[in-house]
Coordinates of C-alpha atoms and ligand atoms in Angstrom, one line a residue:
Chain A
M6 CA 8.3 12.3 5.5
H7 CA 7.9 15.2 3.6
T8 CA 4.6 17.0 2.8
G9 CA 6.8 19.5 0.1
G10 CA 8.1 18.5 -3.3
H11 CA 4.9 17.1 -5.5
I12 CA 4.7 18.4 -8.4
L13 CA 0.8 19.4 -7.9
D14 CA 0.8 22.4 -5.7
S15 CA -2.8 21.7 -4.4
F16 CA -1.7 18.1 -2.8
N17 CA 0.9 20.0 -1.1
D18 CA -1.3 22.2 0.7
S19 CA -3.5 19.7 1.1
L20 CA -1.3 18.0 3.1
T21 CA -0.1 20.8 4.7
E22 CA -3.7 21.9 5.9
F23 CA -4.7 18.3 7.0
K24 CA -1.9 18.1 9.1
S25 CA -2.4 21.5 10.5
T26 CA -5.5 21.1 11.3
T27 CA -4.5 17.4 13.1
L28 CA -1.8 19.7 15.2
M29 CA -4.6 21.6 16.4
M30 CA -6.8 19.2 18.1
G31 CA -3.4 18.0 19.9
S32 CA -3.2 21.6 21.2
A33 CA -7.0 21.8 22.0
A34 CA -6.3 18.6 24.1
L35 CA -3.0 19.8 25.5
R36 CA -5.1 23.1 26.6
N37 CA -8.0 21.0 28.1
L38 CA -5.9 18.5 29.6
D39 CA -4.4 21.6 31.7
N40 CA -7.4 23.7 32.2
S41 CA -9.5 20.6 33.9
I42 CA -6.8 20.2 36.3
R43 CA -5.7 23.3 37.3
G44 CA -9.2 24.0 37.6
L45 CA -9.3 21.1 39.9
I46 CA -6.3 22.4 42.3
E47 CA -7.1 25.9 42.0
R48 CA -10.6 25.1 43.0
D49 CA -11.9 27.2 39.6
K50 CA -15.1 26.2 38.5
T51 CA -14.5 28.9 35.6
L52 CA -11.3 26.9 34.0
C53 CA -13.3 23.5 34.2
N54 CA -16.2 25.2 32.5
Q55 CA -13.5 26.0 29.4
A56 CA -12.7 22.3 29.1
I57 CA -15.9 21.2 28.6
A58 CA -16.9 24.1 26.1
A59 CA -14.0 23.4 24.0
D60 CA -14.9 19.9 23.4
D61 CA -17.6 20.9 21.2
D62 CA -14.9 22.6 19.0
E63 CA -12.4 19.5 19.1
D64 CA -15.2 17.6 17.6
L65 CA -15.5 19.9 15.2
L66 CA -12.4 19.4 14.2
E67 CA -12.3 15.8 13.9
L68 CA -14.6 15.4 11.5
E69 CA -12.9 18.6 9.6
V70 CA -9.5 16.2 9.6
D71 CA -11.6 13.2 8.8
R72 CA -13.5 15.1 5.6
Q73 CA -9.9 16.4 4.3
G74 CA -8.4 13.0 4.4
M75 CA -11.2 11.7 2.9
A76 CA -10.6 14.4 0.5
I77 CA -7.0 13.7 -0.1
M78 CA -7.9 9.7 -0.6
L79 CA -10.0 10.9 -3.4
K80 CA -8.3 13.6 -5.4
Y81 CA -4.6 12.3 -5.3
R82 CA -4.4 9.1 -4.3
P83 CA -1.9 9.4 -2.4
V84 CA 0.7 6.3 -2.1
A85 CA 4.1 5.7 0.1
S86 CA 4.6 7.9 2.9
D87 CA 1.5 9.6 1.9
L88 CA -0.8 7.0 2.2
R89 CA 0.8 6.1 5.7
L90 CA 0.7 9.9 7.2
V91 CA -2.6 9.9 5.7
I92 CA -4.0 7.2 7.3
A93 CA -2.3 7.9 10.7
T94 CA -3.0 11.3 10.9
M95 CA -6.8 9.8 11.0
K96 CA -6.1 7.9 13.6
I97 CA -4.1 10.3 15.1
S98 CA -6.8 13.3 15.5
S99 CA -9.2 10.4 16.7
N100 CA -6.9 9.6 19.7
F101 CA -6.8 13.5 20.4
E102 CA -10.1 13.4 20.7
S103 CA -10.7 10.8 22.8
A104 CA -8.2 12.3 25.0
S105 CA -10.3 15.9 25.1
D106 CA -13.3 14.0 26.5
L107 CA -10.9 12.5 29.0
A108 CA -10.4 15.9 29.6
V109 CA -13.8 17.1 29.7
S110 CA -14.3 13.8 32.2
I111 CA -11.7 15.2 34.3
A112 CA -13.2 18.6 34.1
K113 CA -17.0 17.4 35.4
R114 CA -15.3 15.6 38.0
S115 CA -13.1 18.5 39.4
R116 CA -16.9 20.9 39.2
K117 CA -18.1 18.2 41.3
I118 CA -15.2 17.9 43.7
I119 CA -14.5 21.7 44.2
K120 CA -18.4 22.1 45.1
G121 CA -17.6 20.1 48.2
Q122 CA -15.0 20.8 51.2
E123 CA -11.3 21.8 50.9
I124 CA -9.1 18.2 50.4
P125 CA -5.2 19.0 51.3
R126 CA -4.2 16.2 49.9
V127 CA -5.3 17.0 45.7
T128 CA -1.5 18.5 45.0
A129 CA -0.3 14.8 45.5
I130 CA -2.1 13.9 41.8
E131 CA 0.5 16.8 40.6
P132 CA 3.5 14.2 39.3
L133 CA 1.0 12.4 37.7
Y134 CA -0.5 14.8 36.1
E135 CA 2.9 16.7 34.6
L136 CA 3.9 13.0 33.5
V137 CA 0.8 12.7 31.3
S138 CA 0.9 16.6 30.2
T139 CA 4.1 15.8 29.2
M140 CA 3.4 12.7 27.4
L141 CA 0.8 14.3 25.5
K142 CA 2.8 17.1 24.5
N143 CA 5.7 14.9 23.6
A144 CA 3.2 13.1 21.3
V145 CA 2.6 16.4 19.0
T146 CA 5.6 17.2 18.5
A147 CA 6.5 13.7 17.5
Y148 CA 3.6 13.9 15.2
S149 CA 4.6 17.4 13.8
D150 CA 7.9 16.8 13.2
L151 CA 7.0 12.7 12.4
D152 CA 10.1 12.1 15.3
L153 CA 10.7 8.4 15.6
N154 CA 13.2 8.8 18.1
Q155 CA 10.6 11.3 20.3
A156 CA 7.8 8.6 19.6
I157 CA 10.1 5.5 20.5
A158 CA 11.0 7.6 23.9
L159 CA 7.3 8.0 24.1
I160 CA 6.8 4.8 24.1
N161 CA 9.1 3.5 26.2
Q162 CA 7.5 5.9 29.1
E163 CA 4.4 2.5 29.3
E164 CA 5.6 1.4 31.9
E165 CA 6.1 4.8 33.5
V166 CA 2.9 6.1 33.5
H167 CA 1.5 2.7 35.0
K168 CA 3.9 2.6 38.2
M169 CA 3.2 6.3 38.4
H170 CA -0.4 5.7 38.5
K171 CA -0.3 3.0 40.5
K172 CA 1.7 5.3 43.1
I173 CA -0.4 7.6 43.2
S174 CA -3.6 6.2 43.3
R175 CA -2.4 4.0 46.5
K176 CA -1.9 7.6 48.2
F177 CA -5.8 8.2 47.3
S178 CA -7.3 4.9 48.1
R179 CA -5.2 5.1 51.4
E180 CA -7.5 8.2 52.1
V181 CA -10.6 6.4 51.3
E182 CA -9.6 3.0 53.0
N183 CA -8.7 4.9 56.5
E184 CA -12.6 6.8 55.7
C185 CA -11.1 10.4 56.4
P186 CA -13.9 13.0 56.2
E187 CA -13.4 13.6 52.3
Y188 CA -13.4 9.9 51.2
R189 CA -15.8 11.4 48.9
E190 CA -14.1 13.7 47.1
Y191 CA -10.4 11.1 47.1
L192 CA -13.0 8.5 45.4
N193 CA -13.8 11.0 42.6
I194 CA -10.3 11.6 42.5
L195 CA -9.1 8.0 42.0
F196 CA -11.3 8.6 38.7
I197 CA -8.7 10.9 37.5
C198 CA -6.1 9.7 38.1
R199 CA -7.4 6.4 35.9
W200 CA -8.1 8.9 33.1
L201 CA -5.2 10.7 33.4
E202 CA -2.9 7.1 33.0
R203 CA -5.6 6.5 29.5
I204 CA -4.3 10.2 28.6
G205 CA -0.9 8.7 29.0
E206 CA -1.5 5.5 27.1
L207 CA -3.5 7.5 23.9
A208 CA 0.2 9.2 23.8
I209 CA 1.6 6.2 23.4
D210 CA -1.0 5.3 21.0
I211 CA -0.2 8.1 19.0
A212 CA 3.7 7.8 18.8
E213 CA 2.8 3.9 17.4
E214 CA 0.7 6.0 14.7
V215 CA 3.9 8.5 14.4
V216 CA 6.3 4.8 14.2
F217 CA 3.8 3.7 11.1
A218 CA 3.9 6.8 9.2
A219 CA 7.7 7.9 9.5
S220 CA 8.8 4.2 8.9
S221 CA 5.8 1.6 8.1
E222 CA 6.1 -0.9 10.8
D223 CA 3.0 -1.3 12.4
I224 CA 4.5 -1.9 16.1
R225 CA 0.9 -2.1 17.5
H226 CA 0.1 -5.0 19.7
S227 CA 3.8 -6.2 19.7
D228 CA 6.4 -6.2 22.7
D229 CA 9.2 -4.7 20.6
I230 CA 10.4 -1.9 18.6
P231 CA 11.9 -3.7 15.4
S232 CA 15.5 -3.3 14.6
S233 CA 14.3 -1.5 11.1
V234 CA 12.4 1.2 13.4
L235 CA 15.7 1.7 15.3
E236 CA 17.7 2.2 12.4
A237 CA 15.2 4.7 10.9
A238 CA 15.3 6.5 14.2
A239 CA 19.3 6.8 13.7
N240 CA 19.3 7.8 10.2
Q241 CA 16.8 10.6 11.4
T242 CA 19.3 12.0 13.8
N243 CA 22.2 11.2 11.0
Q244 CA 20.2 13.8 8.7
A245 CA 19.6 16.4 11.7
Chain B
M22 CA 1.9 -0.9 23.5
V23 CA -0.7 -2.6 24.9
T24 CA -0.2 -6.0 26.3
P25 CA -2.0 -8.9 24.3
S26 CA -3.7 -10.3 27.5
T27 CA -7.0 -8.6 26.8
I28 CA -6.9 -9.9 23.8
D29 CA -5.7 -13.1 25.0
K30 CA -9.2 -13.6 26.9
L31 CA -11.3 -13.3 24.0
F32 CA -9.6 -15.0 21.0
N33 CA -7.4 -18.2 21.3
M34 CA -4.1 -15.7 19.8
D35 CA -3.1 -19.3 17.6
T36 CA -6.0 -18.8 15.6
L37 CA -5.3 -15.1 14.2
V38 CA -3.4 -15.4 11.7
K39 CA -1.1 -12.7 10.8
E40 CA -0.2 -13.1 7.0
P41 CA -3.3 -14.2 4.7
A42 CA -2.1 -15.7 2.5
A43 CA -0.2 -14.0 0.3
K44 CA 1.3 -14.8 -3.3
A45 CA 0.0 -17.9 -3.8
T46 CA 0.3 -17.3 -7.0
I47 CA 4.1 -18.9 -7.3
S48 CA 2.4 -22.0 -5.5
D49 CA -0.6 -22.3 -8.1
T50 CA -0.7 -25.9 -9.7
P51 CA 0.3 -26.2 -13.3
S52 CA -3.0 -26.4 -14.8
T53 CA -1.3 -27.1 -18.8
T54 CA 1.4 -29.1 -19.9
P55 CA 4.7 -28.0 -20.6
K56 CA 4.4 -26.5 -24.5
T57 CA 6.8 -26.5 -27.5
M58 CA 9.7 -24.6 -26.4
D59 CA 10.2 -26.8 -23.2
Q60 CA 10.1 -30.0 -25.3
H61 CA 12.0 -27.7 -27.2
T62 CA 14.7 -26.4 -24.9
Q63 CA 14.7 -29.2 -22.6
P64 CA 14.9 -32.0 -25.0
S65 CA 14.9 -35.0 -22.6
S66 CA 17.1 -33.5 -19.7
A67 CA 15.8 -35.7 -16.9
A68 CA 17.0 -33.4 -14.5
S69 CA 14.1 -30.9 -14.6
T70 CA 11.3 -32.5 -13.0
P71 CA 7.9 -30.7 -13.9
S72 CA 7.7 -29.1 -10.5
A73 CA 11.4 -28.0 -11.1
T74 CA 10.0 -26.2 -14.1
E75 CA 7.0 -24.8 -12.9
T76 CA 8.8 -23.3 -10.1
K77 CA 11.8 -21.9 -11.8
P78 CA 11.3 -17.8 -13.2
V79 CA 9.5 -18.1 -16.6
I80 CA 11.5 -14.8 -17.6
E81 CA 14.8 -14.6 -16.6
I82 CA 16.4 -11.5 -17.5
D83 CA 20.1 -11.4 -17.2
N84 CA 22.4 -8.2 -17.5
V85 CA 21.1 -7.1 -20.7
S86 CA 21.7 -3.5 -22.5
F87 CA 19.8 -2.7 -25.1
S88 CA 20.9 -0.3 -28.0
Y89 CA 18.6 0.8 -31.1
D90 CA 22.1 2.1 -32.7
N91 CA 24.0 -0.9 -33.5
G92 CA 25.5 -0.2 -29.2
K93 CA 26.8 3.3 -29.9
T94 CA 24.1 4.1 -27.1
N95 CA 22.1 2.1 -24.3
T96 CA 18.4 2.7 -23.9
L97 CA 17.9 0.1 -22.0
R98 CA 21.1 -0.1 -19.1
D99 CA 22.4 -3.5 -17.5
I100 CA 18.9 -4.9 -16.5
S101 CA 18.2 -7.7 -14.3
L102 CA 14.9 -9.5 -12.9
D103 CA 13.3 -12.5 -13.0
I104 CA 9.1 -13.5 -13.8
A105 CA 7.6 -16.0 -11.8
P106 CA 5.1 -18.3 -13.3
K107 CA 1.8 -16.8 -13.3
Q108 CA 2.5 -13.6 -11.4
V109 CA 1.1 -10.3 -12.8
T110 CA 4.2 -8.3 -13.3
A111 CA 4.0 -4.0 -13.7
F112 CA 6.2 -2.0 -15.4
I113 CA 6.3 1.1 -14.7
G114 CA 8.4 4.5 -14.9
P115 CA 8.4 8.1 -16.3
S116 CA 8.0 8.3 -20.0
G117 CA 10.9 7.1 -22.1
C118 CA 12.5 5.2 -19.4
G119 CA 12.0 2.1 -21.7
K120 CA 9.2 0.0 -20.5
S121 CA 7.9 -0.6 -23.8
T122 CA 11.2 -1.4 -25.4
L123 CA 12.3 -3.9 -22.7
L124 CA 8.7 -5.1 -22.6
R125 CA 9.3 -5.3 -27.1
C126 CA 12.8 -7.2 -26.5
L127 CA 10.7 -10.5 -24.7
N128 CA 9.2 -11.0 -27.8
R129 CA 11.7 -9.9 -30.0
M130 CA 9.5 -6.9 -31.7
N131 CA 12.7 -4.7 -31.7
D132 CA 14.0 -7.3 -34.2
L133 CA 12.0 -5.0 -36.4
V134 CA 14.9 -2.0 -35.9
E135 CA 17.4 -3.1 -37.9
T136 CA 20.0 -1.0 -35.9
S137 CA 18.8 -2.8 -32.8
M138 CA 21.0 -5.2 -30.8
I139 CA 20.9 -6.5 -27.3
S140 CA 24.2 -5.2 -26.7
H141 CA 25.2 -7.2 -23.3
G142 CA 23.7 -10.1 -21.6
E143 CA 20.5 -12.7 -22.2
I144 CA 17.1 -13.3 -22.1
R145 CA 15.4 -16.2 -21.2
I146 CA 11.9 -17.9 -21.5
M147 CA 10.9 -20.7 -20.1
G148 CA 14.8 -21.7 -19.7
Q149 CA 15.8 -21.0 -23.6
D150 CA 18.1 -18.0 -24.1
I151 CA 15.4 -16.3 -26.6
H152 CA 18.2 -14.9 -29.0
A153 CA 19.7 -18.4 -29.7
K154 CA 20.3 -19.1 -33.3
D155 CA 17.5 -22.4 -33.5
V156 CA 14.9 -20.2 -32.1
S157 CA 12.5 -18.2 -34.2
A158 CA 10.9 -15.3 -34.0
I159 CA 8.1 -16.5 -34.8
E160 CA 8.1 -19.7 -32.5
L161 CA 9.3 -17.5 -29.8
R162 CA 5.9 -14.9 -30.2
K163 CA 3.1 -18.1 -30.3
Q164 CA 4.7 -18.7 -26.4
V165 CA 4.8 -14.7 -25.6
G166 CA 1.7 -13.1 -27.7
M167 CA 1.3 -9.0 -27.2
V168 CA -1.6 -6.5 -26.5
F169 CA -0.9 -2.8 -27.5
Q170 CA -2.1 0.2 -26.2
K171 CA -4.0 0.7 -29.4
Y172 CA -5.9 -2.0 -29.7
N173 CA -5.3 -3.2 -33.2
P174 CA -7.7 -6.0 -34.3
F175 CA -7.7 -6.7 -37.8
P176 CA -10.2 -6.0 -40.1
K177 CA -12.0 -8.8 -40.2
S178 CA -15.1 -11.0 -38.9
I179 CA -15.1 -11.2 -34.7
Y180 CA -15.0 -14.9 -35.7
D181 CA -11.7 -14.7 -38.1
N182 CA -10.0 -12.3 -35.6
V183 CA -9.3 -14.9 -33.0
A184 CA -9.1 -18.0 -35.2
Y185 CA -6.1 -15.9 -37.5
G186 CA -3.4 -17.4 -34.8
L187 CA -4.9 -20.8 -35.3
R188 CA -5.2 -21.1 -38.8
I189 CA -1.3 -19.7 -39.2
Q190 CA -0.9 -22.7 -37.2
G191 CA -2.5 -25.0 -39.8
I192 CA -5.6 -25.8 -38.0
K193 CA -8.6 -26.2 -40.6
N194 CA -11.2 -28.6 -38.7
K195 CA -14.6 -26.3 -38.1
S196 CA -15.5 -27.8 -35.1
K197 CA -11.8 -27.5 -33.5
L198 CA -11.8 -24.1 -34.3
D199 CA -15.2 -23.1 -33.3
E200 CA -14.2 -24.7 -30.1
A201 CA -11.1 -22.6 -29.9
V202 CA -13.0 -19.3 -30.3
E203 CA -15.4 -19.7 -27.7
K204 CA -13.1 -20.7 -25.7
S205 CA -11.2 -18.3 -26.2
L206 CA -14.0 -14.7 -26.5
R207 CA -15.2 -16.7 -22.8
G208 CA -11.6 -16.1 -21.1
A209 CA -11.3 -12.8 -22.5
A210 CA -14.7 -12.3 -21.1
L211 CA -16.2 -10.9 -24.5
W212 CA -18.5 -14.6 -25.5
D213 CA -21.9 -13.5 -24.2
E214 CA -21.9 -10.0 -25.7
V215 CA -20.9 -11.2 -29.1
K216 CA -22.1 -14.3 -29.5
D217 CA -25.1 -13.5 -31.9
R218 CA -22.7 -11.7 -33.9
L219 CA -19.2 -13.8 -34.4
K220 CA -19.4 -12.9 -38.4
T221 CA -20.1 -9.5 -38.0
S222 CA -17.0 -7.1 -38.5
A223 CA -14.6 -6.2 -35.3
L224 CA -14.7 -3.0 -35.9
G225 CA -18.0 -2.7 -34.8
L226 CA -17.0 -3.3 -31.7
S227 CA -16.9 -0.4 -28.9
G228 CA -13.1 0.0 -28.1
G229 CA -13.2 -1.9 -24.3
Q230 CA -14.4 -4.7 -26.7
Q231 CA -12.2 -4.4 -29.6
Q232 CA -9.7 -4.1 -26.7
R233 CA -10.8 -7.7 -24.9
L234 CA -10.8 -9.1 -28.9
C235 CA -7.0 -8.2 -29.0
I236 CA -6.9 -10.3 -25.6
A237 CA -8.9 -13.5 -26.9
R238 CA -7.0 -13.1 -30.3
T239 CA -3.5 -13.5 -28.0
I240 CA -5.1 -15.9 -25.8
A241 CA -6.2 -18.5 -28.5
V242 CA -3.1 -19.8 -29.4
Q243 CA -2.4 -20.5 -25.8
P244 CA 1.0 -18.1 -25.2
K245 CA 2.6 -19.0 -21.6
V246 CA 3.3 -15.3 -21.2
I247 CA 1.2 -12.0 -22.3
L248 CA 2.6 -8.9 -22.8
M249 CA 0.4 -5.9 -22.5
D250 CA 1.7 -2.3 -23.2
E251 CA -0.6 -0.2 -21.9
P252 CA -3.8 -1.7 -22.7
C253 CA -6.5 0.2 -20.8
S254 CA -4.9 3.5 -21.8
A255 CA -7.6 4.3 -25.0
L256 CA -10.5 2.9 -22.5
D257 CA -13.4 4.3 -19.9
P258 CA -13.6 3.3 -16.6
I259 CA -15.8 0.6 -17.0
A260 CA -14.0 -1.6 -19.9
T261 CA -11.1 -0.5 -17.8
A262 CA -12.3 -2.8 -15.1
K263 CA -13.2 -4.9 -17.6
V264 CA -9.4 -5.1 -18.6
E265 CA -8.3 -5.3 -15.5
Q266 CA -10.8 -8.5 -14.1
L267 CA -9.8 -10.2 -17.3
I268 CA -6.1 -9.8 -16.2
M269 CA -7.0 -11.0 -12.9
D270 CA -8.5 -13.6 -14.0
L271 CA -5.7 -15.0 -16.5
R272 CA -3.3 -15.0 -14.1
Q273 CA -5.1 -18.4 -13.5
D274 CA -3.0 -19.7 -16.8
F275 CA -0.5 -17.1 -18.0
T276 CA 2.2 -14.9 -16.7
I277 CA 1.7 -11.1 -17.4
V278 CA 3.8 -8.3 -17.9
I279 CA 2.2 -5.2 -18.1
V280 CA 3.7 -1.3 -18.9
T281 CA 1.0 1.0 -17.2
H282 CA 1.2 5.0 -16.5
S283 CA -1.7 4.1 -13.3
M284 CA -0.2 3.8 -10.3
Q285 CA -3.7 2.4 -9.3
Q286 CA -3.6 -0.4 -11.9
A287 CA -0.6 -1.6 -10.8
S288 CA -1.3 -1.6 -7.5
R289 CA -5.0 -3.5 -8.1
V290 CA -3.9 -5.9 -10.7
S291 CA -0.1 -6.7 -10.8
D292 CA 1.7 -8.9 -7.8
R293 CA 5.2 -7.6 -8.4
T294 CA 6.3 -3.8 -9.9
A295 CA 9.5 -3.1 -11.7
F296 CA 10.4 1.0 -11.4
F297 CA 12.5 2.1 -14.3
Y298 CA 14.2 5.5 -14.9
L299 CA 16.5 6.4 -17.5
G300 CA 16.9 3.1 -18.9
E301 CA 17.8 1.3 -15.6
L302 CA 15.7 -1.2 -13.2
I303 CA 15.7 1.2 -9.5
E304 CA 13.8 -1.6 -8.0
Y305 CA 11.4 -4.0 -8.2
D306 CA 9.5 -5.7 -5.3
E307 CA 6.2 -6.8 -4.3
T308 CA 3.8 -4.6 -5.2
N309 CA 2.5 -3.7 -2.1
K310 CA 5.8 -3.4 -0.9
I311 CA 6.4 -0.4 -3.8
F312 CA 3.0 1.5 -3.1
T313 CA 3.3 1.1 0.6
N314 CA 7.1 2.0 1.4
P315 CA 9.5 1.9 -1.4
A316 CA 13.4 1.1 -0.4
E317 CA 14.7 3.9 -3.0
Q318 CA 13.9 7.3 -3.1
R319 CA 13.9 7.7 -6.7
T320 CA 10.9 5.4 -6.6
E321 CA 8.6 7.0 -4.2
A322 CA 9.5 10.7 -5.8
Y323 CA 7.8 9.3 -8.9
I324 CA 4.7 7.1 -7.7
S325 CA 3.7 10.0 -4.9
G326 CA 4.2 12.7 -7.9
R327 CA 7.3 14.6 -6.6
F328 CA 9.5 14.5 -10.3
G329 CA 10.2 17.7 -11.1
Ligands
ATP11 N1 12.2 2.6 -32.4 C1 13.4 2.9 -31.7 N2 13.9 3.4 -32.4 C2 15.3 4.2 -31.7 N3 14.6 4.9 -30.7 C3 13.3 4.3 -30.1 C4 12.6 3.6 -30.6 N4 12.0 3.3 -29.8 C5 11.5 4.0 -28.6 N5 13.1 4.7 -28.7 C6 14.0 5.5 -28.1 O1 14.3 4.9 -26.3 C7 13.7 5.3 -25.8 C8 12.9 4.4 -24.6 O2 11.6 4.4 -25.3 P1 10.2 3.6 -24.9 O3 9.0 3.6 -25.7 O4 11.0 2.2 -24.1 O5 9.9 4.6 -23.5 P2 8.4 3.6 -22.5 O6 9.1 4.1 -21.2 O7 7.8 2.9 -23.2 O8 7.5 5.0 -22.5 P3 6.1 5.5 -22.8 O9 5.8 5.8 -21.2 O10 6.1 6.8 -23.0 O11 6.1 5.0 -23.7 C9 13.1 6.7 -25.9 O12 14.3 7.5 -25.2 C10 12.6 6.6 -26.8 O13 12.7 7.7 -27.6
MG12 MG1 5.8 2.9 -23.9

């Protein structure tokens, strides 16, 4: 729960650094996602290229998080909430890395799309993008504060993101089926829709790790959020 | 959350067992027949079937308060905990919180301090109140052996160290003694290292070997319970690993209570962990629970190094 308060200052410092490296990965993933979609909508190749180039940094940060996590395990033998934080963080960083990889896929595909002719209906993707981008942003802050309420809210958005994906992709597939002149472009946008949905799922995976770090309940692959987690979330609200 | 449908296709969900066979120790079948204390305490009680005695706690500490100064101040306050048979229980807590005191209560080692007393409560071992008038400390210590932090073999041969307790019990038959010495040294994972030098002085052994010799000496008299007070604190990592392996092996036959300052050691060797603070039992639970998600803030603060 708390990274402060250890007798060993260096333990506190290492945990703080470890967390902030991971948070940097989170904001980089967000920025890359942003650039890739804006590149598509604004037909700006530079933005796409930025998202693609920035992914190298994300890869390096992921290696750095793992290195730091291993050093913390080795030196301080974390237990209880510290142990859960270290384990959750290493998984969360890999989720951020995957999100950034998906942003690269989106950027590459966008670059291809904007080489072709203008597609009037491209802005239809915006609601899906906004939903997913907000989810990823919330995943970053839920992790930053180990906020159970925010994590639970994210997990509860699972259906929403699937529905939104279905709704938006239906619009684009209609264009493809109608064999409109830009049907190739719309086909590529369908891929992008799927990758956006996948980023939403990653945000939920991150939220599940936050729940583990903050409450010790492993809720992956389960249908309901256990009452102990809801209680812990209520406690967090009361303490705030 | 990912729906299980994809996994469903890959695995038959029924074969996925969530909990590995934990807590096997509780259901261990008895390998030894009930010993003197049982007979002593339950002369012919038909009510206690063998299975009932085996699953019953071996050690019951019942609201115990303990004083070193005739009850003026209590070093231990209102401690209650039960220890099941063939489990390893770790006592942890900051220096001076009373771990050794409680351990020494269990075989009445504190009797040596004249002004000491149990000011409240009762300790039962295999159902018997250990302070009852008809229980002698010597009888008790046959059932409750102890291994100390500072390994303390007698300045005698390796053989004589192990045979010591048996000879006190009046066993003189040489082949019987030979057999028991070998069995105990094997039990303490020391036989192969000393079998060719049994008649040489125990003091010529390395520290780790001396500590395992003390364990051999303790198990030679076949106690029910083995108490260990920081048994590895003077040992190097290899000797420590050997003693830890030994503790895990001994769990098959004995109930073990170990005081340790190493959180890693407690999480490796013990089934349950008790955390003490300022003479009180703060939390007592499965070791895994204590070290991944303790219920008490003070436990978490202590085990993760947050005490100021
Ligand atoms: N023989 C004794 N006479 C009087 N007081 C004692 C005696 N032995 C221990 N104490 C006191 O009882 C308290 C508990 O001591 P104990 O040795 O049980 O602590 P501990 O938890 O084992 O500590 P450590 O981790 O340092 O071994 C301490 O305040 C200690 O000073
Ligand atoms: Mg002690």
